[in-house]
Amino acid sequence: MSQQYPSVLLEKAVGEFAKLPGIGRKTAMRLVLHLLRQDLQTVEAFGNAVITLKREVKYCKVCHNISDTDVCQICSNSSRDASTVCVVENIRDVMAVENTQQYKGLYHVLGGVISPMDGVGPSDLQIESLVERVKSGTVKEVILALSSTVEGDTTNFYIFRKLAPYDVKLTMIARGISIGDELEYTDEVTLGRSIVNRTVFTGTM
């Protein structure tokens, strides 16, 4: 049974919000009604921020991260280690790695992973530009930091083959058990990788 709306404008607004990922029509209705309760200046600021984002946001010509300029703040930061490049799937992954404050190199955002089921092939991703960066000779290590899925592993292998002709160290992030997880509830693949990727116990925490 379709919901009846007292206003065509309300229905249209709810329909647009419901197009966002993870937003159903009930949530969309709550968001629209929330905006209706705000003053006009607040709603205009919200709308203008989205429009300005779409019109003016850039993608870094080096790593393809979202940026306000042609080259992002990370790539233009001379204190970063330009010889190390961390390959990630999307912008959210850059933010996740940056939040650890453990990595000081540069990034390369692929824009997805190889997924034939979804019609995504190597040519749809920023793989060739990664090859060009390695070919330049400034990159000494490429860190593969893709999700541990079939698609992620397929993409890792494809990149491995593409970079094989070049003198570059290829590594991938360790996969194992998260801190606080109990062994008996860990899936077999993760547990197996934890065993394979075991490290020397130094007696310190």
PDB file of C-alpha atoms in Angstrom, residues 6-199:
ATOM      1  CA  PRO A   6      -0.557  15.779   1.906  1.00  0.00           C
ATOM      2  CA  SER A   7       1.752  17.632  -0.490  1.00  0.00           C
ATOM      3  CA  VAL A   8       3.275  16.798  -3.859  1.00  0.00           C
ATOM      4  CA  LEU A   9       6.332  18.875  -2.867  1.00  0.00           C
ATOM      5  CA  LEU A  10       6.748  16.786   0.288  1.00  0.00           C
ATOM      6  CA  GLU A  11       6.442  13.555  -1.680  1.00  0.00           C
ATOM      7  CA  LYS A  12       9.038  14.721  -4.206  1.00  0.00           C
ATOM      8  CA  ALA A  13      11.498  15.718  -1.454  1.00  0.00           C
ATOM      9  CA  VAL A  14      11.043  12.380   0.316  1.00  0.00           C
ATOM     10  CA  GLY A  15      11.616  10.588  -2.981  1.00  0.00           C
ATOM     11  CA  GLU A  16      14.912  12.403  -3.544  1.00  0.00           C
ATOM     12  CA  PHE A  17      16.216  11.670  -0.026  1.00  0.00           C
ATOM     13  CA  ALA A  18      15.173   8.017  -0.381  1.00  0.00           C
ATOM     14  CA  LYS A  19      17.571   7.709  -3.338  1.00  0.00           C
ATOM     15  CA  LEU A  20      20.516   8.062  -0.947  1.00  0.00           C
ATOM     16  CA  PRO A  21      22.210   4.781   0.061  1.00  0.00           C
ATOM     17  CA  GLY A  22      20.893   3.328   3.298  1.00  0.00           C
ATOM     18  CA  ILE A  23      17.961   5.750   3.437  1.00  0.00           C
ATOM     19  CA  GLY A  24      14.471   4.252   3.310  1.00  0.00           C
ATOM     20  CA  ARG A  25      11.302   6.255   2.808  1.00  0.00           C
ATOM     21  CA  LYS A  26      10.552   6.450   6.554  1.00  0.00           C
ATOM     22  CA  THR A  27      13.989   7.860   7.301  1.00  0.00           C
ATOM     23  CA  ALA A  28      13.687  10.156   4.298  1.00  0.00           C
ATOM     24  CA  MET A  29      10.387  11.459   5.693  1.00  0.00           C
ATOM     25  CA  ARG A  30      11.997  12.201   9.078  1.00  0.00           C
ATOM     26  CA  LEU A  31      14.849  14.079   7.403  1.00  0.00           C
ATOM     27  CA  VAL A  32      12.527  16.143   5.228  1.00  0.00           C
ATOM     28  CA  LEU A  33      10.252  17.022   8.157  1.00  0.00           C
ATOM     29  CA  HIS A  34      13.331  17.986  10.163  1.00  0.00           C
ATOM     30  CA  LEU A  35      14.407  20.389   7.423  1.00  0.00           C
ATOM     31  CA  LEU A  36      10.904  21.856   7.288  1.00  0.00           C
ATOM     32  CA  ARG A  37      11.173  22.732  10.978  1.00  0.00           C
ATOM     33  CA  GLN A  38      14.411  24.671  10.406  1.00  0.00           C
ATOM     34  CA  ASP A  39      14.582  28.317   9.415  1.00  0.00           C
ATOM     35  CA  LEU A  40      15.100  29.184   5.752  1.00  0.00           C
ATOM     36  CA  GLN A  41      18.734  30.258   6.277  1.00  0.00           C
ATOM     37  CA  THR A  42      19.667  26.864   7.717  1.00  0.00           C
ATOM     38  CA  VAL A  43      17.999  24.957   4.875  1.00  0.00           C
ATOM     39  CA  GLU A  44      19.598  27.201   2.253  1.00  0.00           C
ATOM     40  CA  ALA A  45      23.027  26.663   3.834  1.00  0.00           C
ATOM     41  CA  PHE A  46      22.438  22.888   3.679  1.00  0.00           C
ATOM     42  CA  GLY A  47      21.361  22.982   0.048  1.00  0.00           C
ATOM     43  CA  ASN A  48      24.139  25.330  -1.018  1.00  0.00           C
ATOM     44  CA  ALA A  49      26.778  23.153   0.663  1.00  0.00           C
ATOM     45  CA  VAL A  50      25.677  20.130  -1.392  1.00  0.00           C
ATOM     46  CA  ILE A  51      25.472  22.107  -4.644  1.00  0.00           C
ATOM     47  CA  THR A  52      28.870  23.750  -4.063  1.00  0.00           C
ATOM     48  CA  LEU A  53      30.393  20.362  -3.255  1.00  0.00           C
ATOM     49  CA  LYS A  54      29.160  18.875  -6.516  1.00  0.00           C
ATOM     50  CA  ARG A  55      30.199  21.853  -8.630  1.00  0.00           C
ATOM     51  CA  GLU A  56      33.589  22.662  -7.137  1.00  0.00           C
ATOM     52  CA  VAL A  57      35.075  19.506  -5.613  1.00  0.00           C
ATOM     53  CA  LYS A  58      38.123  18.178  -7.452  1.00  0.00           C
ATOM     54  CA  TYR A  59      39.933  14.869  -7.623  1.00  0.00           C
ATOM     55  CA  CYS A  60      43.664  14.968  -7.008  1.00  0.00           C
ATOM     56  CA  LYS A  61      45.457  14.461 -10.328  1.00  0.00           C
ATOM     57  CA  VAL A  62      48.125  12.420  -8.523  1.00  0.00           C
ATOM     58  CA  CYS A  63      46.235  10.055  -6.198  1.00  0.00           C
ATOM     59  CA  HIS A  64      42.560  10.648  -7.160  1.00  0.00           C
ATOM     60  CA  ASN A  65      41.556  11.556  -3.607  1.00  0.00           C
ATOM     61  CA  ILE A  66      38.883  14.227  -3.146  1.00  0.00           C
ATOM     62  CA  SER A  67      40.468  17.658  -2.947  1.00  0.00           C
ATOM     63  CA  ASP A  68      39.771  21.399  -3.094  1.00  0.00           C
ATOM     64  CA  THR A  69      42.776  21.849  -5.384  1.00  0.00           C
ATOM     65  CA  ASP A  70      44.316  20.016  -8.351  1.00  0.00           C
ATOM     66  CA  VAL A  71      46.781  18.287  -5.994  1.00  0.00           C
ATOM     67  CA  CYS A  72      45.475  17.234  -2.570  1.00  0.00           C
ATOM     68  CA  GLN A  73      47.001  18.275   0.754  1.00  0.00           C
ATOM     69  CA  ILE A  74      48.550  14.842   1.297  1.00  0.00           C
ATOM     70  CA  CYS A  75      50.309  14.680  -2.081  1.00  0.00           C
ATOM     71  CA  SER A  76      51.536  18.263  -1.769  1.00  0.00           C
ATOM     72  CA  ASN A  77      52.867  17.750   1.760  1.00  0.00           C
ATOM     73  CA  SER A  78      56.674  17.621   1.473  1.00  0.00           C
ATOM     74  CA  SER A  79      56.952  15.863   4.844  1.00  0.00           C
ATOM     75  CA  ARG A  80      55.159  12.768   3.522  1.00  0.00           C
ATOM     76  CA  ASP A  81      57.188   9.801   2.259  1.00  0.00           C
ATOM     77  CA  ALA A  82      56.711   9.975  -1.526  1.00  0.00           C
ATOM     78  CA  SER A  83      58.500   6.636  -2.007  1.00  0.00           C
ATOM     79  CA  THR A  84      55.626   4.712  -0.388  1.00  0.00           C
ATOM     80  CA  VAL A  85      52.143   4.511  -1.909  1.00  0.00           C
ATOM     81  CA  CYS A  86      49.178   2.901  -0.164  1.00  0.00           C
ATOM     82  CA  VAL A  87      46.564   1.610  -2.622  1.00  0.00           C
ATOM     83  CA  VAL A  88      42.982   1.851  -1.343  1.00  0.00           C
ATOM     84  CA  GLU A  89      39.533   1.310  -2.803  1.00  0.00           C
ATOM     85  CA  ASN A  90      37.902   4.650  -2.013  1.00  0.00           C
ATOM     86  CA  ILE A  91      38.144   7.995  -0.224  1.00  0.00           C
ATOM     87  CA  ARG A  92      36.683   6.547   2.991  1.00  0.00           C
ATOM     88  CA  ASP A  93      39.633   4.167   3.182  1.00  0.00           C
ATOM     89  CA  VAL A  94      42.072   7.087   2.959  1.00  0.00           C
ATOM     90  CA  MET A  95      40.298   8.694   5.904  1.00  0.00           C
ATOM     91  CA  ALA A  96      40.365   5.415   7.860  1.00  0.00           C
ATOM     92  CA  VAL A  97      44.126   4.945   7.381  1.00  0.00           C
ATOM     93  CA  GLU A  98      44.818   8.609   8.152  1.00  0.00           C
ATOM     94  CA  ASN A  99      42.854   8.314  11.403  1.00  0.00           C
ATOM     95  CA  THR A 100      45.327   5.676  12.618  1.00  0.00           C
ATOM     96  CA  GLN A 101      48.112   8.293  12.447  1.00  0.00           C
ATOM     97  CA  GLN A 102      50.484   5.420  11.677  1.00  0.00           C
ATOM     98  CA  TYR A 103      51.079   6.001   7.981  1.00  0.00           C
ATOM     99  CA  LYS A 104      53.179   8.822   6.554  1.00  0.00           C
ATOM    100  CA  GLY A 105      53.352   7.911   2.868  1.00  0.00           C
ATOM    101  CA  LEU A 106      51.099   8.785  -0.058  1.00  0.00           C
ATOM    102  CA  TYR A 107      47.937   7.138  -1.400  1.00  0.00           C
ATOM    103  CA  HIS A 108      46.404   5.906  -4.621  1.00  0.00           C
ATOM    104  CA  VAL A 109      42.604   5.689  -4.767  1.00  0.00           C
ATOM    105  CA  LEU A 110      41.408   3.075  -7.259  1.00  0.00           C
ATOM    106  CA  GLY A 111      37.769   4.101  -7.184  1.00  0.00           C
ATOM    107  CA  GLY A 112      36.573   0.558  -6.547  1.00  0.00           C
ATOM    108  CA  VAL A 113      37.680  -3.045  -7.048  1.00  0.00           C
ATOM    109  CA  ILE A 114      37.456  -5.456  -9.959  1.00  0.00           C
ATOM    110  CA  SER A 115      34.007  -7.040  -9.856  1.00  0.00           C
ATOM    111  CA  PRO A 116      32.762  -8.756 -13.045  1.00  0.00           C
ATOM    112  CA  MET A 117      29.386  -9.405 -11.384  1.00  0.00           C
ATOM    113  CA  ASP A 118      28.909  -5.645 -11.063  1.00  0.00           C
ATOM    114  CA  GLY A 119      30.375  -4.897 -14.467  1.00  0.00           C
ATOM    115  CA  VAL A 120      33.536  -3.334 -13.046  1.00  0.00           C
ATOM    116  CA  GLY A 121      36.700  -4.196 -14.933  1.00  0.00           C
ATOM    117  CA  PRO A 122      40.328  -3.017 -14.633  1.00  0.00           C
ATOM    118  CA  SER A 123      39.734  -0.233 -17.159  1.00  0.00           C
ATOM    119  CA  ASP A 124      37.065   1.246 -14.862  1.00  0.00           C
ATOM    120  CA  LEU A 125      39.619   1.744 -12.084  1.00  0.00           C
ATOM    121  CA  GLN A 126      42.647   3.993 -11.618  1.00  0.00           C
ATOM    122  CA  ILE A 127      45.140   1.156 -12.166  1.00  0.00           C
ATOM    123  CA  GLU A 128      46.998   2.468 -15.201  1.00  0.00           C
ATOM    124  CA  SER A 129      47.761   5.740 -13.413  1.00  0.00           C
ATOM    125  CA  LEU A 130      49.224   3.663 -10.555  1.00  0.00           C
ATOM    126  CA  VAL A 131      51.458   1.875 -13.068  1.00  0.00           C
ATOM    127  CA  GLU A 132      52.579   5.252 -14.407  1.00  0.00           C
ATOM    128  CA  ARG A 133      53.480   6.427 -10.891  1.00  0.00           C
ATOM    129  CA  VAL A 134      55.572   3.301 -10.342  1.00  0.00           C
ATOM    130  CA  LYS A 135      57.115   3.595 -13.788  1.00  0.00           C
ATOM    131  CA  SER A 136      58.402   7.078 -12.909  1.00  0.00           C
ATOM    132  CA  GLY A 137      60.871   5.441 -10.502  1.00  0.00           C
ATOM    133  CA  THR A 138      60.075   7.518  -7.402  1.00  0.00           C
ATOM    134  CA  VAL A 139      57.911   4.837  -5.769  1.00  0.00           C
ATOM    135  CA  LYS A 140      59.858   2.163  -3.879  1.00  0.00           C
ATOM    136  CA  GLU A 141      56.989   0.372  -2.101  1.00  0.00           C
ATOM    137  CA  VAL A 142      53.340  -0.161  -2.961  1.00  0.00           C
ATOM    138  CA  ILE A 143      51.100  -1.225  -0.064  1.00  0.00           C
ATOM    139  CA  LEU A 144      47.924  -3.037  -1.080  1.00  0.00           C
ATOM    140  CA  ALA A 145      45.253  -2.053   1.450  1.00  0.00           C
ATOM    141  CA  LEU A 146      42.121  -3.439  -0.192  1.00  0.00           C
ATOM    142  CA  SER A 147      39.317  -5.280   1.562  1.00  0.00           C
ATOM    143  CA  SER A 148      39.843  -8.996   2.192  1.00  0.00           C
ATOM    144  CA  THR A 149      37.092 -10.056  -0.209  1.00  0.00           C
ATOM    145  CA  VAL A 150      37.196 -12.087  -3.411  1.00  0.00           C
ATOM    146  CA  GLU A 151      36.981  -8.827  -5.361  1.00  0.00           C
ATOM    147  CA  GLY A 152      39.731  -7.239  -3.286  1.00  0.00           C
ATOM    148  CA  ASP A 153      42.011 -10.240  -3.702  1.00  0.00           C
ATOM    149  CA  THR A 154      41.327 -10.330  -7.449  1.00  0.00           C
ATOM    150  CA  THR A 155      42.301  -6.672  -7.701  1.00  0.00           C
ATOM    151  CA  ASN A 156      45.431  -7.289  -5.626  1.00  0.00           C
ATOM    152  CA  PHE A 157      46.517 -10.058  -7.985  1.00  0.00           C
ATOM    153  CA  TYR A 158      45.825  -7.943 -11.066  1.00  0.00           C
ATOM    154  CA  ILE A 159      47.907  -5.078  -9.671  1.00  0.00           C
ATOM    155  CA  PHE A 160      50.648  -7.562  -8.751  1.00  0.00           C
ATOM    156  CA  ARG A 161      50.843  -8.718 -12.365  1.00  0.00           C
ATOM    157  CA  LYS A 162      50.802  -5.153 -13.722  1.00  0.00           C
ATOM    158  CA  LEU A 163      53.653  -4.057 -11.440  1.00  0.00           C
ATOM    159  CA  ALA A 164      55.733  -7.245 -11.844  1.00  0.00           C
ATOM    160  CA  PRO A 165      58.030  -5.721 -14.535  1.00  0.00           C
ATOM    161  CA  TYR A 166      59.087  -2.866 -12.251  1.00  0.00           C
ATOM    162  CA  ASP A 167      61.593  -2.674  -9.417  1.00  0.00           C
ATOM    163  CA  VAL A 168      59.123  -1.960  -6.629  1.00  0.00           C
ATOM    164  CA  LYS A 169      58.432  -3.676  -3.324  1.00  0.00           C
ATOM    165  CA  LEU A 170      54.844  -4.924  -3.143  1.00  0.00           C
ATOM    166  CA  THR A 171      53.330  -5.493   0.302  1.00  0.00           C
ATOM    167  CA  MET A 172      49.843  -5.871   1.732  1.00  0.00           C
ATOM    168  CA  ILE A 173      48.357  -4.986   5.088  1.00  0.00           C
ATOM    169  CA  ALA A 174      48.408  -7.796   7.654  1.00  0.00           C
ATOM    170  CA  ARG A 175      45.145  -9.673   8.096  1.00  0.00           C
ATOM    171  CA  GLY A 176      44.307 -11.216  11.400  1.00  0.00           C
ATOM    172  CA  ILE A 177      42.269 -11.115  14.586  1.00  0.00           C
ATOM    173  CA  SER A 178      41.142  -7.757  15.886  1.00  0.00           C
ATOM    174  CA  ILE A 179      42.185  -6.675  19.378  1.00  0.00           C
ATOM    175  CA  GLY A 180      39.504  -7.797  21.817  1.00  0.00           C
ATOM    176  CA  ASP A 181      38.151 -10.608  19.639  1.00  0.00           C
ATOM    177  CA  GLU A 182      37.807 -14.101  21.126  1.00  0.00           C
ATOM    178  CA  LEU A 183      39.488 -16.879  19.189  1.00  0.00           C
ATOM    179  CA  GLU A 184      36.497 -19.244  19.129  1.00  0.00           C
ATOM    180  CA  TYR A 185      34.314 -16.660  17.388  1.00  0.00           C
ATOM    181  CA  THR A 186      36.864 -15.830  14.693  1.00  0.00           C
ATOM    182  CA  ASP A 187      36.135 -17.152  11.209  1.00  0.00           C
ATOM    183  CA  GLU A 188      38.503 -19.757   9.791  1.00  0.00           C
ATOM    184  CA  VAL A 189      39.942 -17.567   7.035  1.00  0.00           C
ATOM    185  CA  THR A 190      40.840 -14.748   9.441  1.00  0.00           C
ATOM    186  CA  LEU A 191      42.260 -17.180  11.983  1.00  0.00           C
ATOM    187  CA  GLY A 192      44.284 -18.942   9.314  1.00  0.00           C
ATOM    188  CA  ARG A 193      45.749 -15.670   8.083  1.00  0.00           C
ATOM    189  CA  SER A 194      46.572 -14.745  11.678  1.00  0.00           C
ATOM    190  CA  ILE A 195      48.607 -17.928  11.999  1.00  0.00           C
ATOM    191  CA  VAL A 196      50.388 -17.394   8.682  1.00  0.00           C
ATOM    192  CA  ASN A 197      51.119 -13.734   9.472  1.00  0.00           C
ATOM    193  CA  ARG A 198      52.300 -14.440  13.028  1.00  0.00           C
ATOM    194  CA  THR A 199      55.018 -12.191  14.472  1.00  0.00           C
TER     195      THR A 199
END
